[in-house]
Amino acid sequence: MLDATIKQQLDTYLQKLAEPIELSVSMNDGEKARELSALASEIASLSDKIQLKFQSANRSPSMGIARAGETPRVSFAGIALGHEFTSLVLAVLQTGGHPIKEDESLVAKIRNLKGEYHFETFVSLSCQNCPEVVQALNVMATINPNITHQMVDGALFQEEVERRNIMAVPAVYLNGEPFGQGRMTLDEIVGKLDENSGEEKVAELNAREEYDVLVVGGGPAGAAAAIYAARKGIRTALLAERFGGQVMDTVGIENFISVPYTEGPKLAAGLEQHVKDYGVDIITAERANRIYRDEKINLELQSGASLASKSVILATGARWRELGVPGEAEYRTKGVAYCPHCDGPFFKGKSVAVIGGGNSGIEAAIDLAGIVDHVTVLEFADTLCADQVLQNKARSMANIEIIASAQTTEIIGDGQKVTGLRYRDRVTEQEHTLSLAGVFVQIGLVPNTEWLQESEVALTVRGEIEIDERGATSVPGIFAAGDATTVPYKQIVISMGAGATAALGAFDYLIRREVAQPEVEKKSAA
C-alpha cells in the first residue's frame, strides 16, 4: 500500500508515540476492505506501540483508532489515502499522546463542552478542503471523551450519499443531523457548539491594546504582509476567517518560483506556520464589518468586537464569481458547485456543465472529463480565453463539448437537485435546454470588498481597492494588497510581493508618523 519513502517517513513520525494504541479494523467482503487491512497491517508493523485487531462496526470497511483498552472515538470509514493520509497520521499520533498544537484556551473550551457529540464527515479523497474539517473534529474527539468523529469516504458509501442527497463536500453531520457544509476551522466549530464562546471572545478582543499594524486577510498577500511587518519588530496582528483564502481551492501549483510543484492546502499550511514563527497575533473565525479613522484606525467586526491599530493592511482577497441566474442559489451544494476537485467525484458517470472558458474553466473540464460521462463547456464570449495548450487538450478529449456565445439563463432542478440548465445562443437568439446532474461555475473572481462600500477607502467600479506603488489607499495609514486591489494580475507570487510592499509602506508611514508627532507637540507647547 505504501511506498518505501512514505513508510520511512511514517516510521520516523511513529517514534513520537508516547502511549500504546490500537487500530480496530472492520471488514467486509470487498476489495477495499482487503486494502484497508493491508494498510493497517503496514502501519502496525512500524511500531511496537501499535496493536491491530479486527471487530465489527456500523460501517465497513472502517478503521478506528484508540488508546489501548479504550473504545475508538476517531475512525475512518474508507481508506484514508490521498488528501486524508495526513489526517490519518495525525490521528494516530494525537491518540498516542503526541501534543496537540492548538491554543490552550481553545483546548479548554473543547474539554469543557457538555453533552454527547457524534460527528460524521463525508468527504472525497480528492477534496483539498476536507482534511481541515476532518482534522479539526478528530482533535475534538481526542480531547473530549464525549465526542466521536468518523470520516466517511463518499465514494465507498454511495448508497448512503444518495440517500442523504450529498452532492458537495465536506458535509458534516452531528448526531445524525446536518451540521455544516464546506470548509470550517476548529475555532468555528467550537463557536457553533459553545454558546458562551462568542461573548467571551468579543470581550477579549475589545480589551486588546492598539496594534502597530493590523492585517486583514489570511491569504498569500496577508501572510506576506504580516511576516514583513513583524520582522520590523512592530506589534502585528492578522485577522482572517481562516488561513489560505483562494489558495485552499487550488490543487496543483506549478508556477511558484523555485518550487516545481505544490498544492494549495500545503502552501496555506506553510504560510500559517511562517506567520506563527514571527509571533504575530492571529485572530481567526472573524470577519471585518466596518473600518473608519479618528485619532487611530478602528476595525469593527461582525461579531461586535472592535480592534484599533496605527495602520491597517487590507488583504481580503477574492471569491468565486457567481452567475446570478435563477436556480443558482437554490441548488448550491445540490448540483451547483464551484470546486471541481472537491465535488467532481459525486458526479461519476453523469453529465455536467462547466460555465466559463478561461483557464479555470477549461482546467475544470479536463479534470472532470476523467470522472464524469460528459462535460459541456459554456462560454459567454465568442472565443475561449484559456491558454492554447489547455484548449488543445480539452478539444482532444471525446467527452468534452465546447459551446461559445452561450449565455446561461437559468439552472433548473426538481426541488432536490439539479436536473439541467437553460442557455441562450447569443448569435441566433435561440433558447436551449441541457439535461445535466451538475453545474460547475468558473467565471472568475470578485473582490471581497462589499464591507468597504460605505468607508472612505476609494474603490473602482468593479469594487477593487485603489492603491499606489507603495500599497497605500486613499486613507492615510490604510494600505492594501493582493486580489482585492487594482493590481493587474491575480497570481499567488504577485500577491505575496504586494503584501510585502504594503507592509514596507505601512512601516514607512509609521516612522514618518512618529517623527511628525513630536513636532506637533512642540508647536502645541509653544
mmCIF file of N, CA, C and O in Angstrom, residues 411-470:
data_model
loop_
_atom_site.group_PDB
_atom_site.id
_atom_site.type_symbol
_atom_site.label_atom_id
_atom_site.label_comp_id
_atom_site.label_asym_id
_atom_site.label_seq_id
_atom_site.Cartn_x
_atom_site.Cartn_y
_atom_site.Cartn_z
ATOM 1 N N ILE A 411 -30.664 27.808 -14.008
ATOM 2 C CA ILE A 411 -30.333 26.449 -13.584
ATOM 3 C C ILE A 411 -31.610 25.819 -13.064
ATOM 4 O O ILE A 411 -32.305 26.395 -12.222
ATOM 5 N N ILE A 412 -31.959 24.651 -13.580
ATOM 6 C CA ILE A 412 -33.243 24.049 -13.251
ATOM 7 C C ILE A 412 -33.028 22.757 -12.459
ATOM 8 O O ILE A 412 -31.978 22.122 -12.528
ATOM 9 N N GLY A 413 -34.060 22.377 -11.683
ATOM 10 C CA GLY A 413 -33.973 21.180 -10.863
ATOM 11 C C GLY A 413 -35.344 20.697 -10.465
ATOM 12 O O GLY A 413 -36.364 21.280 -10.853
ATOM 13 N N ASP A 414 -35.349 19.623 -9.674
ATOM 14 C CA ASP A 414 -36.612 19.024 -9.252
ATOM 15 C C ASP A 414 -36.988 19.382 -7.819
ATOM 16 O O ASP A 414 -37.862 18.766 -7.219
ATOM 17 N N GLY A 415 -36.294 20.387 -7.263
ATOM 18 C CA GLY A 415 -36.531 20.775 -5.884
ATOM 19 C C GLY A 415 -35.522 20.174 -4.925
ATOM 20 O O GLY A 415 -35.315 20.701 -3.828
ATOM 21 N N GLN A 416 -34.887 19.081 -5.333
ATOM 22 C CA GLN A 416 -33.900 18.405 -4.506
ATOM 23 C C GLN A 416 -32.486 18.516 -5.074
ATOM 24 O O GLN A 416 -31.518 18.641 -4.340
ATOM 25 N N LYS A 417 -32.407 18.504 -6.415
ATOM 26 C CA LYS A 417 -31.092 18.525 -7.063
ATOM 27 C C LYS A 417 -31.220 19.093 -8.461
ATOM 28 O O LYS A 417 -32.325 19.218 -9.020
ATOM 29 N N VAL A 418 -30.084 19.442 -9.039
ATOM 30 C CA VAL A 418 -30.026 19.986 -10.401
ATOM 31 C C VAL A 418 -30.411 18.915 -11.410
ATOM 32 O O VAL A 418 -29.974 17.756 -11.307
ATOM 33 N N THR A 419 -31.213 19.311 -12.388
ATOM 34 C CA THR A 419 -31.556 18.402 -13.490
ATOM 35 C C THR A 419 -31.150 18.971 -14.848
ATOM 36 O O THR A 419 -31.199 18.256 -15.849
ATOM 37 N N GLY A 420 -30.752 20.233 -14.890
ATOM 38 C CA GLY A 420 -30.346 20.809 -16.175
ATOM 39 C C GLY A 420 -30.120 22.300 -16.090
ATOM 40 O O GLY A 420 -30.145 22.896 -15.006
ATOM 41 N N LEU A 421 -29.888 22.910 -17.250
ATOM 42 C CA LEU A 421 -29.779 24.372 -17.321
ATOM 43 C C LEU A 421 -30.287 24.851 -18.669
ATOM 44 O O LEU A 421 -30.380 24.077 -19.639
ATOM 45 N N ARG A 422 -30.595 26.119 -18.700
ATOM 46 C CA ARG A 422 -31.019 26.752 -19.945
ATOM 47 C C ARG A 422 -29.988 27.813 -20.331
ATOM 48 O O ARG A 422 -29.434 28.504 -19.476
ATOM 49 N N TYR A 423 -29.748 27.917 -21.638
ATOM 50 C CA TYR A 423 -28.846 28.962 -22.120
ATOM 51 C C TYR A 423 -29.376 29.531 -23.434
ATOM 52 O O TYR A 423 -30.152 28.882 -24.146
ATOM 53 N N ARG A 424 -28.939 30.745 -23.708
ATOM 54 C CA ARG A 424 -29.346 31.440 -24.935
ATOM 55 C C ARG A 424 -28.143 31.554 -25.855
ATOM 56 O O ARG A 424 -27.067 31.974 -25.428
ATOM 57 N N ASP A 425 -28.334 31.169 -27.112
ATOM 58 C CA ASP A 425 -27.297 31.351 -28.127
ATOM 59 C C ASP A 425 -27.263 32.833 -28.489
ATOM 60 O O ASP A 425 -28.225 33.371 -29.033
ATOM 61 N N ARG A 426 -26.176 33.515 -28.204
ATOM 62 C CA ARG A 426 -26.089 34.959 -28.398
ATOM 63 C C ARG A 426 -25.998 35.358 -29.860
ATOM 64 O O ARG A 426 -26.138 36.537 -30.191
ATOM 65 N N VAL A 427 -25.796 34.395 -30.747
ATOM 66 C CA VAL A 427 -25.742 34.683 -32.189
ATOM 67 C C VAL A 427 -27.127 34.519 -32.813
ATOM 68 O O VAL A 427 -27.622 35.399 -33.526
ATOM 69 N N THR A 428 -27.788 33.376 -32.524
ATOM 70 C CA THR A 428 -29.084 33.093 -33.134
ATOM 71 C C THR A 428 -30.267 33.526 -32.262
ATOM 72 O O THR A 428 -31.403 33.540 -32.742
ATOM 73 N N GLU A 429 -29.987 33.836 -30.976
ATOM 74 C CA GLU A 429 -31.020 34.200 -30.005
ATOM 75 C C GLU A 429 -31.922 33.019 -29.634
ATOM 76 O O GLU A 429 -32.926 33.195 -28.935
ATOM 77 N N GLN A 430 -31.556 31.818 -30.040
ATOM 78 C CA GLN A 430 -32.357 30.652 -29.695
ATOM 79 C C GLN A 430 -32.082 30.204 -28.256
ATOM 80 O O GLN A 430 -30.956 30.324 -27.763
ATOM 81 N N GLU A 431 -33.133 29.682 -27.609
ATOM 82 C CA GLU A 431 -33.014 29.153 -26.260
ATOM 83 C C GLU A 431 -32.796 27.638 -26.327
ATOM 84 O O GLU A 431 -33.424 26.950 -27.138
ATOM 85 N N HIS A 432 -31.918 27.124 -25.460
ATOM 86 C CA HIS A 432 -31.615 25.698 -25.427
ATOM 87 C C HIS A 432 -31.676 25.193 -23.988
ATOM 88 O O HIS A 432 -31.408 25.944 -23.051
ATOM 89 N N THR A 433 -31.998 23.918 -23.829
ATOM 90 C CA THR A 433 -32.019 23.283 -22.518
ATOM 91 C C THR A 433 -31.117 22.059 -22.541
ATOM 92 O O THR A 433 -31.198 21.244 -23.470
ATOM 93 N N LEU A 434 -30.249 21.943 -21.540
ATOM 94 C CA LEU A 434 -29.369 20.795 -21.400
ATOM 95 C C LEU A 434 -29.781 19.993 -20.174
ATOM 96 O O LEU A 434 -30.053 20.563 -19.123
ATOM 97 N N SER A 435 -29.836 18.668 -20.311
ATOM 98 C CA SER A 435 -30.091 17.793 -19.173
ATOM 99 C C SER A 435 -28.763 17.474 -18.495
ATOM 100 O O SER A 435 -27.852 16.935 -19.137
ATOM 101 N N LEU A 436 -28.651 17.845 -17.223
ATOM 102 C CA LEU A 436 -27.387 17.727 -16.501
ATOM 103 C C LEU A 436 -27.628 17.324 -15.052
ATOM 104 O O LEU A 436 -28.704 17.556 -14.504
ATOM 105 N N ALA A 437 -26.589 16.780 -14.428
ATOM 106 C CA ALA A 437 -26.655 16.487 -12.999
ATOM 107 C C ALA A 437 -25.926 17.531 -12.179
ATOM 108 O O ALA A 437 -26.180 17.673 -10.973
ATOM 109 N N GLY A 438 -25.008 18.274 -12.819
ATOM 110 C CA GLY A 438 -24.232 19.264 -12.072
ATOM 111 C C GLY A 438 -23.766 20.412 -12.931
ATOM 112 O O GLY A 438 -23.603 20.278 -14.143
ATOM 113 N N VAL A 439 -23.562 21.560 -12.284
ATOM 114 C CA VAL A 439 -23.074 22.765 -12.954
ATOM 115 C C VAL A 439 -21.913 23.321 -12.144
ATOM 116 O O VAL A 439 -22.069 23.637 -10.960
ATOM 117 N N PHE A 440 -20.750 23.420 -12.763
ATOM 118 C CA PHE A 440 -19.561 23.956 -12.109
ATOM 119 C C PHE A 440 -19.295 25.363 -12.648
ATOM 120 O O PHE A 440 -19.052 25.549 -13.847
ATOM 121 N N VAL A 441 -19.362 26.350 -11.765
ATOM 122 C CA VAL A 441 -19.235 27.754 -12.147
ATOM 123 C C VAL A 441 -17.772 28.184 -12.022
ATOM 124 O O VAL A 441 -17.196 28.124 -10.934
ATOM 125 N N GLN A 442 -17.186 28.627 -13.131
ATOM 126 C CA GLN A 442 -15.773 29.020 -13.174
ATOM 127 C C GLN A 442 -15.633 30.285 -14.021
ATOM 128 O O GLN A 442 -15.051 30.273 -15.107
ATOM 129 N N ILE A 443 -16.199 31.388 -13.531
ATOM 130 C CA ILE A 443 -16.236 32.621 -14.330
ATOM 131 C C ILE A 443 -15.437 33.753 -13.692
ATOM 132 O O ILE A 443 -15.763 34.922 -13.838
ATOM 133 N N GLY A 444 -14.389 33.385 -12.984
ATOM 134 C CA GLY A 444 -13.520 34.421 -12.443
ATOM 135 C C GLY A 444 -13.815 34.751 -10.998
ATOM 136 O O GLY A 444 -14.552 34.049 -10.300
ATOM 137 N N LEU A 445 -13.237 35.853 -10.561
ATOM 138 C CA LEU A 445 -13.276 36.236 -9.152
ATOM 139 C C LEU A 445 -13.924 37.605 -8.948
ATOM 140 O O LEU A 445 -13.933 38.438 -9.860
ATOM 141 N N VAL A 446 -14.429 37.825 -7.754
ATOM 142 C CA VAL A 446 -14.960 39.127 -7.365
ATOM 143 C C VAL A 446 -14.308 39.505 -6.033
ATOM 144 O O VAL A 446 -14.196 38.670 -5.136
ATOM 145 N N PRO A 447 -13.812 40.746 -5.890
ATOM 146 C CA PRO A 447 -13.098 41.126 -4.662
ATOM 147 C C PRO A 447 -14.013 41.151 -3.441
ATOM 148 O O PRO A 447 -15.186 41.523 -3.533
ATOM 149 N N ASN A 448 -13.459 40.760 -2.306
ATOM 150 C CA ASN A 448 -14.211 40.765 -1.043
ATOM 151 C C ASN A 448 -14.136 42.148 -0.405
ATOM 152 O O ASN A 448 -13.469 42.361 0.604
ATOM 153 N N THR A 449 -14.839 43.089 -0.998
ATOM 154 C CA THR A 449 -14.754 44.477 -0.528
ATOM 155 C C THR A 449 -16.109 45.125 -0.294
ATOM 156 O O THR A 449 -16.179 46.341 -0.094
ATOM 157 N N GLU A 450 -17.187 44.346 -0.298
ATOM 158 C CA GLU A 450 -18.513 44.948 -0.093
ATOM 159 C C GLU A 450 -18.581 45.730 1.209
ATOM 160 O O GLU A 450 -19.247 46.773 1.277
ATOM 161 N N TRP A 451 -17.894 45.261 2.222
ATOM 162 C CA TRP A 451 -17.942 45.903 3.533
ATOM 163 C C TRP A 451 -17.253 47.262 3.539
ATOM 164 O O TRP A 451 -17.397 48.030 4.489
ATOM 165 N N LEU A 452 -16.517 47.575 2.460
ATOM 166 C CA LEU A 452 -15.824 48.859 2.362
ATOM 167 C C LEU A 452 -16.629 49.912 1.594
ATOM 168 O O LEU A 452 -16.182 51.055 1.465
ATOM 169 N N GLN A 453 -17.796 49.542 1.097
ATOM 170 C CA GLN A 453 -18.578 50.450 0.252
ATOM 171 C C GLN A 453 -18.912 51.767 0.949
ATOM 172 O O GLN A 453 -18.928 52.829 0.316
ATOM 173 N N GLU A 454 -19.162 51.729 2.253
ATOM 174 C CA GLU A 454 -19.544 52.935 2.992
ATOM 175 C C GLU A 454 -18.351 53.606 3.661
ATOM 176 O O GLU A 454 -18.518 54.575 4.411
ATOM 177 N N SER A 455 -17.150 53.096 3.417
ATOM 178 C CA SER A 455 -15.957 53.671 4.037
ATOM 179 C C SER A 455 -15.375 54.762 3.148
ATOM 180 O O SER A 455 -15.866 55.031 2.050
ATOM 181 N N GLU A 456 -14.289 55.381 3.622
ATOM 182 C CA GLU A 456 -13.604 56.405 2.841
ATOM 183 C C GLU A 456 -12.545 55.809 1.916
ATOM 184 O O GLU A 456 -11.888 56.533 1.174
ATOM 185 N N VAL A 457 -12.377 54.495 1.963
ATOM 186 C CA VAL A 457 -11.405 53.832 1.098
ATOM 187 C C VAL A 457 -11.937 53.813 -0.327
ATOM 188 O O VAL A 457 -13.025 53.306 -0.595
ATOM 189 N N ALA A 458 -11.183 54.390 -1.269
ATOM 190 C CA ALA A 458 -11.631 54.502 -2.657
ATOM 191 C C ALA A 458 -11.610 53.143 -3.342
ATOM 192 O O ALA A 458 -10.626 52.398 -3.261
ATOM 193 N N LEU A 459 -12.723 52.836 -4.034
ATOM 194 C CA LEU A 459 -12.855 51.597 -4.790
ATOM 195 C C LEU A 459 -13.139 51.907 -6.253
ATOM 196 O O LEU A 459 -13.709 52.952 -6.577
ATOM 197 N N THR A 460 -12.774 50.991 -7.126
ATOM 198 C CA THR A 460 -13.124 51.130 -8.535
ATOM 199 C C THR A 460 -14.572 50.693 -8.722
ATOM 200 O O THR A 460 -15.210 50.166 -7.803
ATOM 201 N N VAL A 461 -15.083 50.851 -9.939
ATOM 202 C CA VAL A 461 -16.453 50.426 -10.222
ATOM 203 C C VAL A 461 -16.593 48.915 -10.086
ATOM 204 O O VAL A 461 -17.691 48.394 -9.879
ATOM 205 N N ARG A 462 -15.490 48.189 -10.188
ATOM 206 C CA ARG A 462 -15.507 46.733 -10.034
ATOM 207 C C ARG A 462 -15.332 46.312 -8.577
ATOM 208 O O ARG A 462 -15.326 45.128 -8.268
ATOM 209 N N GLY A 463 -15.182 47.303 -7.689
ATOM 210 C CA GLY A 463 -15.042 47.002 -6.277
ATOM 211 C C GLY A 463 -13.624 46.755 -5.821
ATOM 212 O O GLY A 463 -13.394 46.359 -4.679
ATOM 213 N N GLU A 464 -12.635 46.986 -6.683
ATOM 214 C CA GLU A 464 -11.245 46.787 -6.297
ATOM 215 C C GLU A 464 -10.733 48.004 -5.523
ATOM 216 O O GLU A 464 -11.096 49.148 -5.822
ATOM 217 N N ILE A 465 -9.864 47.759 -4.543
ATOM 218 C CA ILE A 465 -9.301 48.839 -3.743
ATOM 219 C C ILE A 465 -8.214 49.544 -4.541
ATOM 220 O O ILE A 465 -7.282 48.902 -5.030
ATOM 221 N N GLU A 466 -8.327 50.845 -4.664
ATOM 222 C CA GLU A 466 -7.329 51.609 -5.412
ATOM 223 C C GLU A 466 -6.079 51.810 -4.549
ATOM 224 O O GLU A 466 -6.166 52.267 -3.412
ATOM 225 N N ILE A 467 -4.921 51.437 -5.102
ATOM 226 C CA ILE A 467 -3.663 51.577 -4.368
ATOM 227 C C ILE A 467 -2.609 52.225 -5.249
ATOM 228 O O ILE A 467 -2.713 52.222 -6.474
ATOM 229 N N ASP A 468 -1.575 52.793 -4.584
ATOM 230 C CA ASP A 468 -0.451 53.341 -5.343
ATOM 231 C C ASP A 468 0.708 52.350 -5.322
ATOM 232 O O ASP A 468 0.549 51.198 -4.904
ATOM 233 N N GLU A 469 1.877 52.811 -5.765
ATOM 234 C CA GLU A 469 3.018 51.893 -5.879
ATOM 235 C C GLU A 469 3.531 51.398 -4.531
ATOM 236 O O GLU A 469 4.296 50.423 -4.462
ATOM 237 N N ARG A 470 3.132 52.023 -3.441
ATOM 238 C CA ARG A 470 3.526 51.580 -2.103
ATOM 239 C C ARG A 470 2.430 50.787 -1.401
ATOM 240 O O ARG A 470 2.573 50.427 -0.228
#
